[in-house]
mmCIF file of N, CA and C in Angstrom:
data_model
loop_
_atom_site.group_PDB
_atom_site.id
_atom_site.type_symbol
_atom_site.label_atom_id
_atom_site.label_comp_id
_atom_site.label_asym_id
_atom_site.label_seq_id
_atom_site.Cartn_x
_atom_site.Cartn_y
_atom_site.Cartn_z
ATOM 1 N N UNK A 26 84.870 106.026 118.312
ATOM 2 C CA UNK A 26 85.419 105.125 117.002
ATOM 3 C C UNK A 26 86.664 105.271 116.938
ATOM 4 N N UNK A 27 86.834 104.229 115.887
ATOM 5 C CA UNK A 27 88.457 103.540 116.574
ATOM 6 C C UNK A 27 88.203 102.661 114.919
ATOM 7 N N UNK A 28 89.579 103.145 113.511
ATOM 8 C CA UNK A 28 90.055 102.943 112.918
ATOM 9 C C UNK A 28 90.591 101.737 112.713
ATOM 10 N N UNK A 29 89.703 100.951 111.510
ATOM 11 C CA UNK A 29 90.158 99.696 111.141
ATOM 12 C C UNK A 29 90.902 99.810 109.676
ATOM 13 N N UNK A 30 92.181 98.767 109.986
ATOM 14 C CA UNK A 30 92.905 98.974 107.841
ATOM 15 C C UNK A 30 93.023 97.684 107.537
ATOM 16 N N UNK A 31 92.083 97.727 107.001
ATOM 17 C CA UNK A 31 92.387 96.764 105.950
ATOM 18 C C UNK A 31 92.879 97.051 104.762
ATOM 19 N N UNK A 32 94.167 96.219 104.449
ATOM 20 C CA UNK A 32 94.675 96.527 103.327
ATOM 21 C C UNK A 32 94.791 98.233 102.710
ATOM 22 N N UNK A 33 94.715 98.231 101.612
ATOM 23 C CA UNK A 33 95.017 99.558 101.339
ATOM 24 C C UNK A 33 92.926 100.889 101.312
ATOM 25 N N UNK A 34 92.118 100.156 102.699
ATOM 26 C CA UNK A 34 91.386 100.974 102.627
ATOM 27 C C UNK A 34 91.237 101.187 104.504
ATOM 28 N N UNK A 35 90.907 102.122 105.021
ATOM 29 C CA UNK A 35 90.524 102.956 105.931
ATOM 30 C C UNK A 35 88.857 102.580 107.335
ATOM 31 N N UNK A 36 88.640 101.402 107.835
ATOM 32 C CA UNK A 36 87.105 101.726 107.571
ATOM 33 C C UNK A 36 86.843 102.304 109.362
ATOM 34 N N UNK A 37 85.856 103.529 109.212
ATOM 35 C CA UNK A 37 85.243 104.545 110.437
ATOM 36 C C UNK A 37 84.559 103.044 111.074
ATOM 37 N N UNK A 38 84.872 103.109 112.523
ATOM 38 C CA UNK A 38 84.178 101.319 112.868
ATOM 39 C C UNK A 38 82.761 102.720 113.873
ATOM 40 N N UNK A 39 82.307 102.504 114.774
ATOM 41 C CA UNK A 39 81.364 102.716 115.904
ATOM 42 C C UNK A 39 80.854 101.945 116.578
ATOM 43 N N UNK A 40 81.116 102.107 117.699
ATOM 44 C CA UNK A 40 81.209 101.400 118.393
ATOM 45 C C UNK A 40 79.517 102.056 119.578
ATOM 46 N N UNK A 41 77.884 100.783 119.407
ATOM 47 C CA UNK A 41 77.542 101.376 120.499
ATOM 48 C C UNK A 41 77.105 100.123 121.260
ATOM 49 N N UNK A 42 76.582 100.957 122.559
ATOM 50 C CA UNK A 42 76.080 99.547 123.564
ATOM 51 C C UNK A 42 74.661 99.525 123.771
ATOM 52 N N UNK A 43 74.677 98.166 123.775
ATOM 53 C CA UNK A 43 73.387 97.919 123.454
ATOM 54 C C UNK A 43 72.571 97.455 125.249
ATOM 55 N N UNK A 44 72.370 98.626 126.179
ATOM 56 C CA UNK A 44 72.050 98.512 127.204
ATOM 57 C C UNK A 44 70.745 97.151 127.869
ATOM 58 N N UNK A 45 70.692 96.809 126.785
ATOM 59 C CA UNK A 45 69.564 95.698 127.258
ATOM 60 C C UNK A 45 70.526 93.960 126.998
ATOM 61 N N UNK A 46 71.449 93.955 126.255
ATOM 62 C CA UNK A 46 71.931 92.673 126.053
ATOM 63 C C UNK A 46 73.180 93.262 126.788
ATOM 64 N N UNK A 47 73.686 93.706 126.643
ATOM 65 C CA UNK A 47 75.442 94.738 127.785
ATOM 66 C C UNK A 47 76.303 94.119 126.824
ATOM 67 N N UNK A 48 75.601 94.395 125.345
ATOM 68 C CA UNK A 48 76.559 94.354 124.140
ATOM 69 C C UNK A 48 77.375 95.104 123.549
ATOM 70 N N UNK A 49 78.523 95.546 123.136
ATOM 71 C CA UNK A 49 79.177 96.415 122.598
ATOM 72 C C UNK A 49 78.115 96.188 120.707
ATOM 73 N N UNK A 50 77.841 96.785 120.012
ATOM 74 C CA UNK A 50 77.842 96.157 118.392
ATOM 75 C C UNK A 50 78.517 97.229 118.059
ATOM 76 N N UNK A 51 79.323 97.125 116.681
ATOM 77 C CA UNK A 51 80.111 97.388 115.859
ATOM 78 C C UNK A 51 79.820 98.234 114.381
ATOM 79 N N UNK A 52 79.641 99.090 114.098
ATOM 80 C CA UNK A 52 79.131 99.529 112.641
ATOM 81 C C UNK A 52 80.201 100.196 111.943
ATOM 82 N N UNK A 53 80.678 99.645 110.653
ATOM 83 C CA UNK A 53 81.420 100.654 109.793
ATOM 84 C C UNK A 53 80.634 101.733 109.368
ATOM 85 N N UNK A 54 80.897 103.039 109.493
ATOM 86 C CA UNK A 54 80.053 104.109 109.589
ATOM 87 C C UNK A 54 80.730 104.796 107.741
ATOM 88 N N UNK A 55 81.909 104.433 107.568
ATOM 89 C CA UNK A 55 82.370 104.275 106.099
ATOM 90 C C UNK A 55 83.754 104.077 106.249
ATOM 91 N N UNK A 56 84.060 104.445 105.152
ATOM 92 C CA UNK A 56 85.784 104.314 104.425
ATOM 93 C C UNK A 56 86.131 105.331 103.545
ATOM 94 N N UNK A 57 87.664 105.074 103.829
ATOM 95 C CA UNK A 57 88.724 105.773 103.073
ATOM 96 C C UNK A 57 89.860 105.363 102.052
ATOM 97 N N UNK A 58 90.262 105.610 101.660
ATOM 98 C CA UNK A 58 91.596 104.866 100.866
ATOM 99 C C UNK A 58 92.605 105.124 102.010
ATOM 100 N N UNK A 59 93.518 104.222 102.590
ATOM 101 C CA UNK A 59 94.962 104.444 102.712
ATOM 102 C C UNK A 59 96.093 105.271 102.336
ATOM 103 N N UNK A 60 95.951 105.301 100.919
ATOM 104 C CA UNK A 60 97.108 105.971 100.704
ATOM 105 C C UNK A 60 96.547 107.980 100.928
ATOM 106 N N UNK A 61 95.667 107.597 100.687
ATOM 107 C CA UNK A 61 95.156 109.307 100.968
ATOM 108 C C UNK A 61 94.413 109.808 101.272
ATOM 109 N N UNK A 62 93.722 109.508 102.517
ATOM 110 C CA UNK A 62 92.727 109.135 103.781
ATOM 111 C C UNK A 62 92.161 110.920 103.598
ATOM 112 N N UNK A 63 90.918 111.061 103.316
ATOM 113 C CA UNK A 63 90.177 112.570 103.024
ATOM 114 C C UNK A 63 88.981 111.761 103.392
ATOM 115 N N UNK A 64 88.122 112.902 104.646
ATOM 116 C CA UNK A 64 87.003 112.764 104.946
ATOM 117 C C UNK A 64 86.156 113.471 103.863
ATOM 118 N N UNK A 65 84.865 112.853 102.792
ATOM 119 C CA UNK A 65 84.450 113.529 101.739
ATOM 120 C C UNK A 65 83.652 114.283 102.847
ATOM 121 N N UNK A 66 82.560 114.898 101.550
ATOM 122 C CA UNK A 66 81.584 115.843 102.720
ATOM 123 C C UNK A 66 80.424 114.509 102.588
ATOM 124 N N UNK A 67 80.354 113.446 101.735
ATOM 125 C CA UNK A 67 78.986 112.595 102.379
ATOM 126 C C UNK A 67 79.671 111.648 103.731
ATOM 127 N N UNK A 68 80.820 111.412 103.696
ATOM 128 C CA UNK A 68 81.080 111.008 105.353
ATOM 129 C C UNK A 68 80.990 111.417 106.540
ATOM 130 N N UNK A 69 81.280 112.803 105.842
ATOM 131 C CA UNK A 69 80.781 114.140 107.316
ATOM 132 C C UNK A 69 79.518 114.170 107.524
ATOM 133 N N UNK A 70 78.880 113.905 106.605
ATOM 134 C CA UNK A 70 77.362 113.770 107.136
ATOM 135 C C UNK A 70 76.929 113.185 107.838
ATOM 136 N N UNK A 71 77.636 111.561 107.981
ATOM 137 C CA UNK A 71 77.263 110.601 109.059
ATOM 138 C C UNK A 71 77.429 110.349 110.162
ATOM 139 N N UNK A 72 79.015 111.663 110.388
ATOM 140 C CA UNK A 72 79.486 111.137 111.278
ATOM 141 C C UNK A 72 79.230 112.770 112.406
ATOM 142 N N UNK A 73 79.275 112.566 113.855
ATOM 143 C CA UNK A 73 79.337 113.018 114.866
ATOM 144 C C UNK A 73 79.899 114.626 114.653
ATOM 145 N N UNK A 74 80.331 116.046 115.504
ATOM 146 C CA UNK A 74 81.050 116.820 115.510
ATOM 147 C C UNK A 74 82.690 115.976 115.991
ATOM 148 N N UNK A 75 82.140 115.541 117.341
ATOM 149 C CA UNK A 75 83.252 114.854 117.606
ATOM 150 C C UNK A 75 84.016 114.400 116.946
ATOM 151 N N UNK A 76 83.501 113.049 115.976
ATOM 152 C CA UNK A 76 83.716 112.293 115.137
ATOM 153 C C UNK A 76 85.012 112.565 114.016
ATOM 154 N N UNK A 77 84.223 113.671 113.243
ATOM 155 C CA UNK A 77 84.287 113.799 112.523
ATOM 156 C C UNK A 77 86.133 114.588 112.873
ATOM 157 N N UNK A 78 86.557 115.655 114.573
ATOM 158 C CA UNK A 78 87.581 116.022 114.644
ATOM 159 C C UNK A 78 88.817 114.623 114.717
ATOM 160 N N UNK A 79 87.658 113.885 115.890
ATOM 161 C CA UNK A 79 88.515 112.366 115.561
ATOM 162 C C UNK A 79 89.574 111.979 114.344
ATOM 163 N N UNK A 80 88.870 111.739 113.324
ATOM 164 C CA UNK A 80 89.003 111.015 112.246
ATOM 165 C C UNK A 80 89.936 112.209 111.800
ATOM 166 N N UNK A 81 89.999 113.752 111.655
ATOM 167 C CA UNK A 81 90.875 114.220 110.661
ATOM 168 C C UNK A 81 92.112 113.973 111.781
ATOM 169 N N UNK A 82 91.953 114.388 113.320
ATOM 170 C CA UNK A 82 93.119 114.207 113.725
ATOM 171 C C UNK A 82 94.102 112.594 113.452
ATOM 172 N N UNK A 83 93.501 111.445 113.631
ATOM 173 C CA UNK A 83 93.701 110.552 113.105
ATOM 174 C C UNK A 83 94.473 110.448 111.598
ATOM 175 N N UNK A 84 93.883 111.465 110.659
ATOM 176 C CA UNK A 84 94.374 111.639 109.346
ATOM 177 C C UNK A 84 95.752 111.896 109.194
ATOM 178 N N UNK A 85 95.648 113.279 110.116
ATOM 179 C CA UNK A 85 96.964 114.355 110.541
ATOM 180 C C UNK A 85 98.003 113.288 110.843
ATOM 181 N N UNK A 86 97.845 112.397 111.455
ATOM 182 C CA UNK A 86 98.598 111.903 112.032
ATOM 183 C C UNK A 86 99.154 110.631 111.126
ATOM 184 N N UNK A 87 98.282 110.589 110.160
ATOM 185 C CA UNK A 87 98.752 109.401 109.088
ATOM 186 C C UNK A 87 99.415 110.023 108.459
ATOM 187 N N UNK A 88 99.605 110.829 107.980
ATOM 188 C CA UNK A 88 100.213 112.132 107.108
ATOM 189 C C UNK A 88 101.905 112.728 107.867
ATOM 190 N N UNK A 89 101.882 112.711 109.041
ATOM 191 C CA UNK A 89 103.142 113.060 109.665
ATOM 192 C C UNK A 89 104.081 111.909 109.737
ATOM 193 N N UNK A 90 103.377 110.807 109.780
ATOM 194 C CA UNK A 90 103.828 109.070 109.916
ATOM 195 C C UNK A 90 104.478 108.653 108.740
ATOM 196 N N UNK A 91 103.775 108.880 107.439
ATOM 197 C CA UNK A 91 104.120 108.810 106.596
ATOM 198 C C UNK A 91 104.994 109.715 105.995
ATOM 199 N N UNK A 92 105.438 110.820 106.396
ATOM 200 C CA UNK A 92 106.425 112.093 105.685
ATOM 201 C C UNK A 92 107.619 111.542 106.892
ATOM 202 N N UNK A 93 107.362 111.259 107.928
ATOM 203 C CA UNK A 93 108.957 110.360 108.443
ATOM 204 C C UNK A 93 108.937 109.533 108.058
ATOM 205 N N UNK A 94 108.243 108.692 107.540
ATOM 206 C CA UNK A 94 109.108 107.412 107.012
ATOM 207 C C UNK A 94 109.755 107.600 105.720
ATOM 208 N N UNK A 95 108.911 108.092 104.882
ATOM 209 C CA UNK A 95 109.477 109.198 104.035
ATOM 210 C C UNK A 95 111.687 109.304 104.235
ATOM 211 N N UNK A 96 111.165 110.296 104.688
ATOM 212 C CA UNK A 96 112.928 111.282 105.581
ATOM 213 C C UNK A 96 113.420 110.221 106.089
ATOM 214 N N UNK A 97 112.608 109.470 107.001
ATOM 215 C CA UNK A 97 114.471 108.363 107.667
ATOM 216 C C UNK A 97 114.474 107.530 106.231
ATOM 217 N N UNK A 98 113.842 107.304 105.369
ATOM 218 C CA UNK A 98 114.603 106.851 104.689
ATOM 219 C C UNK A 98 115.010 106.922 103.283
ATOM 220 N N UNK A 99 114.789 108.358 103.274
ATOM 221 C CA UNK A 99 116.000 109.289 102.604
ATOM 222 C C UNK A 99 117.042 109.379 103.070
ATOM 223 N N UNK A 100 117.208 109.481 104.496
ATOM 224 C CA UNK A 100 118.368 109.792 105.444
ATOM 225 C C UNK A 100 118.785 108.336 105.602
ATOM 226 N N UNK A 101 118.442 107.396 105.414
ATOM 227 C CA UNK A 101 119.154 106.193 105.723
ATOM 228 C C UNK A 101 119.781 105.338 104.148
ATOM 229 N N UNK A 102 119.208 105.907 103.950
ATOM 230 C CA UNK A 102 119.224 105.689 102.554
ATOM 231 C C UNK A 102 120.709 104.608 101.114
ATOM 232 N N UNK A 103 121.809 105.693 101.552
ATOM 233 C CA UNK A 103 123.106 105.268 101.665
ATOM 234 C C UNK A 103 123.740 104.206 102.424
ATOM 235 N N UNK A 104 123.281 104.543 103.352
ATOM 236 C CA UNK A 104 123.173 103.300 104.739
ATOM 237 C C UNK A 104 123.127 102.062 104.402
ATOM 238 N N UNK A 105 122.002 102.241 103.861
ATOM 239 C CA UNK A 105 121.062 100.501 103.385
ATOM 240 C C UNK A 105 121.539 100.207 102.151
ATOM 241 N N UNK A 106 122.031 101.485 100.975
ATOM 242 C CA UNK A 106 122.439 101.027 99.778
ATOM 243 C C UNK A 106 124.102 100.059 100.073
ATOM 244 N N UNK A 107 124.837 100.775 100.928
ATOM 245 C CA UNK A 107 125.625 100.117 101.534
ATOM 246 C C UNK A 107 125.470 98.441 101.992
ATOM 247 N N UNK A 108 124.698 98.538 102.823
ATOM 248 C CA UNK A 108 124.958 97.425 103.204
ATOM 249 C C UNK A 108 124.063 96.518 102.341
ATOM 250 N N UNK A 109 123.105 96.885 101.672
ATOM 251 C CA UNK A 109 122.380 95.694 100.302
ATOM 252 C C UNK A 109 123.089 95.224 99.420
ATOM 253 N N UNK A 110 124.601 96.202 99.615
ATOM 254 C CA UNK A 110 125.957 96.251 98.462
ATOM 255 C C UNK A 110 126.040 95.189 98.987
ATOM 256 N N UNK A 111 126.945 94.602 100.154
ATOM 257 C CA UNK A 111 127.526 93.968 100.884
ATOM 258 C C UNK A 111 126.487 92.603 100.495
ATOM 259 N N UNK A 112 125.325 92.481 101.022
ATOM 260 C CA UNK A 112 124.854 91.639 100.935
ATOM 261 C C UNK A 112 123.741 90.574 99.385
ATOM 262 N N UNK A 113 124.425 91.578 98.652
ATOM 263 C CA UNK A 113 124.417 90.892 97.283
ATOM 264 C C UNK A 113 125.700 89.825 96.940
ATOM 265 N N UNK A 114 126.224 91.208 96.895
ATOM 266 C CA UNK A 114 127.977 90.474 97.084
ATOM 267 C C UNK A 114 127.710 89.436 97.114
ATOM 268 N N UNK A 115 127.245 88.648 98.987
ATOM 269 C CA UNK A 115 127.861 87.078 99.512
ATOM 270 C C UNK A 115 126.700 86.001 98.654
ATOM 271 N N UNK A 116 125.815 86.791 98.477
ATOM 272 C CA UNK A 116 124.093 86.336 98.066
ATOM 273 C C UNK A 116 123.943 86.419 96.361
ATOM 274 N N UNK A 117 124.778 86.554 95.702
ATOM 275 C CA UNK A 117 124.239 86.713 94.334
ATOM 276 C C UNK A 117 124.060 85.373 93.861
ATOM 277 N N UNK A 118 123.692 84.545 94.052
ATOM 278 C CA UNK A 118 123.632 83.111 93.839
ATOM 279 C C UNK A 118 122.305 82.707 94.288
ATOM 280 N N UNK A 119 121.595 83.324 95.180
ATOM 281 C CA UNK A 119 120.483 83.306 96.201
ATOM 282 C C UNK A 119 118.662 83.327 95.417
ATOM 283 N N UNK A 120 117.824 82.052 96.088
ATOM 284 C CA UNK A 120 116.816 83.152 95.695
ATOM 285 C C UNK A 120 116.385 84.253 95.256
ATOM 286 N N UNK A 121 116.611 84.615 97.104
ATOM 287 C CA UNK A 121 116.494 86.194 97.629
ATOM 288 C C UNK A 121 116.575 87.025 96.413
ATOM 289 N N UNK A 122 117.730 87.364 95.729
ATOM 290 C CA UNK A 122 118.698 87.889 95.676
ATOM 291 C C UNK A 122 118.139 88.169 94.149
ATOM 292 N N UNK A 123 117.792 87.117 93.840
ATOM 293 C CA UNK A 123 117.227 86.988 91.792
ATOM 294 C C UNK A 123 116.205 87.019 91.849
ATOM 295 N N UNK A 124 115.132 87.099 93.310
ATOM 296 C CA UNK A 124 113.966 87.893 93.146
ATOM 297 C C UNK A 124 113.674 89.414 93.378
ATOM 298 N N UNK A 125 114.492 89.883 94.255
ATOM 299 C CA UNK A 125 114.473 91.592 94.776
ATOM 300 C C UNK A 125 114.990 92.138 93.297
ATOM 301 N N UNK A 126 116.221 91.319 92.462
ATOM 302 C CA UNK A 126 116.414 92.344 91.387
ATOM 303 C C UNK A 126 115.416 92.724 90.114
ATOM 304 N N UNK A 127 114.373 92.359 89.643
ATOM 305 C CA UNK A 127 113.539 92.701 89.157
ATOM 306 C C UNK A 127 112.160 93.997 89.846
ATOM 307 N N UNK A 128 112.682 94.098 91.180
ATOM 308 C CA UNK A 128 111.853 95.027 91.619
ATOM 309 C C UNK A 128 112.491 96.402 92.466
ATOM 310 N N UNK A 129 114.518 95.995 92.181
ATOM 311 C CA UNK A 129 115.073 97.187 92.367
ATOM 312 C C UNK A 129 115.491 98.096 91.277
ATOM 313 N N UNK A 130 115.768 97.529 90.586
ATOM 314 C CA UNK A 130 116.014 98.051 88.882
ATOM 315 C C UNK A 130 115.256 99.369 88.818
ATOM 316 N N UNK A 131 113.886 98.972 88.491
ATOM 317 C CA UNK A 131 113.286 100.556 87.892
ATOM 318 C C UNK A 131 113.324 101.411 89.278
ATOM 319 N N UNK A 132 113.071 101.009 90.454
ATOM 320 C CA UNK A 132 113.100 101.818 91.522
ATOM 321 C C UNK A 132 114.723 102.746 91.376
ATOM 322 N N UNK A 133 115.615 102.369 91.326
ATOM 323 C CA UNK A 133 116.829 102.947 91.350
ATOM 324 C C UNK A 133 116.688 103.975 89.929
ATOM 325 N N UNK A 134 116.015 103.312 88.787
ATOM 326 C CA UNK A 134 115.669 104.203 87.552
ATOM 327 C C UNK A 134 115.093 105.351 88.156
ATOM 328 N N UNK A 135 113.865 105.120 88.650
ATOM 329 C CA UNK A 135 113.105 106.385 88.754
ATOM 330 C C UNK A 135 113.841 107.249 89.615
ATOM 331 N N UNK A 136 114.319 106.718 90.763
ATOM 332 C CA UNK A 136 115.259 107.762 91.868
ATOM 333 C C UNK A 136 115.987 108.459 90.994
ATOM 334 N N UNK A 137 116.949 107.618 90.171
ATOM 335 C CA UNK A 137 118.071 108.616 89.944
ATOM 336 C C UNK A 137 117.448 109.615 88.474
ATOM 337 N N UNK A 138 116.639 109.785 87.875
ATOM 338 C CA UNK A 138 115.269 110.071 86.837
ATOM 339 C C UNK A 138 114.873 111.241 87.708
ATOM 340 N N UNK A 139 114.812 110.969 89.034
ATOM 341 C CA UNK A 139 113.759 112.060 89.931
ATOM 342 C C UNK A 139 115.135 113.166 90.424
ATOM 343 N N UNK A 140 116.219 112.602 91.266
ATOM 344 C CA UNK A 140 117.223 113.154 91.297
ATOM 345 C C UNK A 140 117.369 114.278 90.415
ATOM 346 N N UNK A 141 117.897 113.418 89.216
ATOM 347 C CA UNK A 141 118.505 114.454 87.968
ATOM 348 C C UNK A 141 117.384 115.813 87.725
ATOM 349 N N UNK A 142 116.015 115.614 87.164
ATOM 350 C CA UNK A 142 114.694 116.484 86.828
ATOM 351 C C UNK A 142 114.609 117.427 88.128
ATOM 352 N N UNK A 143 114.853 117.243 89.516
ATOM 353 C CA UNK A 143 115.098 118.362 90.108
ATOM 354 C C UNK A 143 116.744 118.710 90.763
ATOM 355 N N UNK A 144 117.405 118.332 89.921
ATOM 356 C CA UNK A 144 118.847 118.883 90.218
ATOM 357 C C UNK A 144 119.569 118.889 91.098
ATOM 358 N N UNK A 145 119.642 117.153 91.560
ATOM 359 C CA UNK A 145 120.275 116.934 92.964
ATOM 360 C C UNK A 145 121.365 116.121 92.402
ATOM 361 N N UNK A 146 121.641 115.970 91.107
ATOM 362 C CA UNK A 146 122.951 115.278 90.763
ATOM 363 C C UNK A 146 124.000 116.648 89.981
ATOM 364 N N UNK A 147 123.499 117.790 90.160
ATOM 365 C CA UNK A 147 124.716 118.287 89.667
ATOM 366 C C UNK A 147 124.401 118.542 88.135
#
C-alpha cells in the first residue's frame, strides 16, 4: 500500500500484480482528508490488518511532522519577522510586497488575538 497526496486528500492505494500480464495494477481503496487524516470504520473494513497498521503508522508520522513544523515555525518566528521587516523596508513598492500584505495583516491580528487570549502577552 502507498499513500498518494492529491491537494487536500490522501488516497490509500493498493498495488496488486497480475501474474498473467506481469504488470502491476493499482486500485484506490479509499480517501482521507490530508488536514486531519483518520481511518473511518468503513475504510477500515476495506483494509487488511497489515494495511490498517501501515495507515495508522503513516497518520502518526503525519501528525508528528505537522507538530514539528508548527513548533519550528513558532520558534523561528521572531527571526522570520525581523527578516521580513528588513525585506519590506527595501521592497515596499514591489508587486510582491503589495500581494503579501492583504494575507499578512489578518494572520498577524489572529496571532495577536490568540496570544492575548492565552495570556501570553502579559
